[in-house]
């Protein structure tokens, strides 16, 4: 990304704000990258001759005579199999001390996949975690975030899921993650022997926040390269998308755009969708699965960021600490996998859908009993049974530390139901009861 | 033609200096590296036209050339629309090569080489007006009427009409003469601007018949009428899309148009995948035969989201004017409203509530107003039944899109987060939701004739039982199980019975997913009969387990084929639960 020799140098900046500069320039492209006294910047508005640039690291200290050089194009990336095992920053420059990649540069704002060329995602992606495999089964080509309060061990669980799920390639996009978490990812990947199948683009909390706006495009372009051209099964990890959205808000605010809910730009939905919709199953076999992290404020999922995310992604995995047992679980209520229908009961055992739903309904009964108890009412026999069931369900199935097969999960489910309930209390199809209800 | 040059770029909003006349909403093309990028004029100020680009603005420069077309955004209407998968601008997605759609890539909506067997239905010498039928061709299961193009104003003489035979879409099948004695050719395809309603009908009539969806909570408790409108608001994950897709599968319409507006691509893929296989209940053919999909998913051009719903509506009106029963589904109308908001923001217009443009309520009202049942001059009837989903921010219905829609849609299917969390699907809130058609006298008369006598009263009784049960539940939770009369528990469990046995329906179960009116009426009668039966209980805890046994049996019935051996067996067991209970009480 070095200025080409014939590019003119501009030195007359007309106006400056905290994050942007404006100047008169010729033949500038929308979204083009530029350098302002060596700082990376991008064109965000053209008006007649005047162009406005967003300076990623901020304008502090820039003079009106700063040197502006345009790169001649929107951000690009060199794609090659040699990306594997490497670590880059938000501009695609190496941060692992190894040499820069060579090869042809490609646009990072990729094209839309033609919907009629997509395949129905229906290959099960097992993780050994019942909160996922049993209740919210994932498939390749799906996009799904963890919703987590900041104090949850979301990055550790994300790394665990990434290593357990079967994939040919992992592309990690770190946006504003702590340096410690960055090292954690690196160590876990290397320790598991998967270090060579991973490509990482990292912006830590120590880097300028606006630079993280560039991360998802690099990640998705890399994923698309391996999935479409190399027919690989690619798993994309994006963490933390909330910090990405916060950066979007800063820019739109600087541009004097009218904010919509929670000070977020009105285009938040489209901005996030453009990234998440990169998840795809190609018919040639390659796929992109996106598992992201969206951190919450005080568990508030009605905030614009998780809310828009939920409208875009194919479900969400809501991480929380169970107050009774102290275990970290994936909340059976607010979590959802919208693509589970494509595999459960067909690629998994036939009783899967009904067992899963019955368990969650019983867990809902327990939640009602708990609130009854909290309000000081006497519990009836059924309430007590459902509370006992909920504790056992949490310990024997929901605990994210467990690593068991789906058949084992279903067997444990039947065992739990038969320990605490009568078969008529479940509303499960009679033929399944006849077949799977544990005989005394 | 007018030409122009780009002077400003902000995301996909362009400012273009023009050298001649431009029309509001005119389509123009930016010429860039051999590509023609399509845009629509949305505001004109002096010699500057503001246009929304149906692409991202990446790579565009000031001074790039623009050509104006003189036309508004139009769709092609003719045989071959059915079974097609279009994008939001009516490009045929199948006709585009490769896995990816490139910027500026387009394809013809209809295959102009395709040959159809034409049957004339008029005579030379006939006086014709726009929309009059001059012939027909077979398109899948239906006869596609060829009409005098809607753009033809005034009266025309039919001078020449093709004989029965095979013609392609580029062949003129008639010559007509206008009032100024000019001879004009007529083709089987015509074009029409999407923002203009097609009004070739004589008059609109009040909807009076049930539009069957196969869902009990709709058809029985909150029915939508043929030619009616409904909206489905709900937080994400509450079941909007599953509900619409269930309706898309189980309806008895002759034409179905599905608009996927700014939502997930994989949901459309699911339809691409299943519709060629699934059977159409109305004809026994494949669902794909009667379905057209307009697909502008969330990663496709934002500006085309608005276009997509109008493209869908225009095609729906086209088939309606042939005299067909059309179902139009749009998921989600909020995405279209958001697209309007993004643009209005970029234009720095004074915003209304939540930064939506102030004209939003009018835009929504006009759109819903295009649905309806119509009567043609020759007595034929056609209808567009429209259901739109709404995606309110944070699941809070107090927001502009939900509120504007509530003023125009006649049915309201409120999806409840609580019901969805408890997996009580479909999560339609039984008390909040309503259908205005239940109050229409002509609708009530229709149900008397086609379902059974006294139907509306029965529906009202079920609703009252639900309301009463929910009140009882609130009392129980305030006062405690022991401190309320036993009746409260009974009332509560009656409403649970109606919920589990009737309202809840498994859209992923081959049998339960669709319930005929006959079956619905059987089940409603059975549930009401059970609620009316004498039932005595010793204490509140026995009420719950008694009703759970009933609920379990009703669920087993719902999972069994109507009137099958299993079905009858479970039905009889219902009575045995009562007998057993009486014995217990007698002891
Ligand atoms: N009628 C139903 N029966 C069973 N499951 C349902 C039903 N409706 C919704 N669901 C579940 O909820 C999920 C989300 O539904 P969906 O219609 O996609 O929600 P929305 O469109 O409101 O975001 C589905 O993937 C499915 O798991
Ligand atoms: Mg949906």
mmCIF file of N, CA and C in Angstrom, chain B residues 195 307 420:
data_model
loop_
_atom_site.group_PDB
_atom_site.id
_atom_site.type_symbol
_atom_site.label_atom_id
_atom_site.label_comp_id
_atom_site.label_asym_id
_atom_site.label_seq_id
_atom_site.Cartn_x
_atom_site.Cartn_y
_atom_site.Cartn_z
ATOM 1 N N UNK B 195 -44.438 1.766 -8.882
ATOM 2 C CA UNK B 195 -45.034 2.604 -7.842
ATOM 3 C C UNK B 195 -46.492 2.952 -8.157
ATOM 4 N N UNK B 307 -37.623 -1.094 -3.738
ATOM 5 C CA UNK B 307 -38.113 -1.564 -5.025
ATOM 6 C C UNK B 307 -38.718 -2.953 -4.903
ATOM 7 N N UNK B 420 -42.577 -17.356 22.713
ATOM 8 C CA UNK B 420 -41.478 -17.946 21.948
ATOM 9 C C UNK B 420 -40.457 -18.574 22.899
#
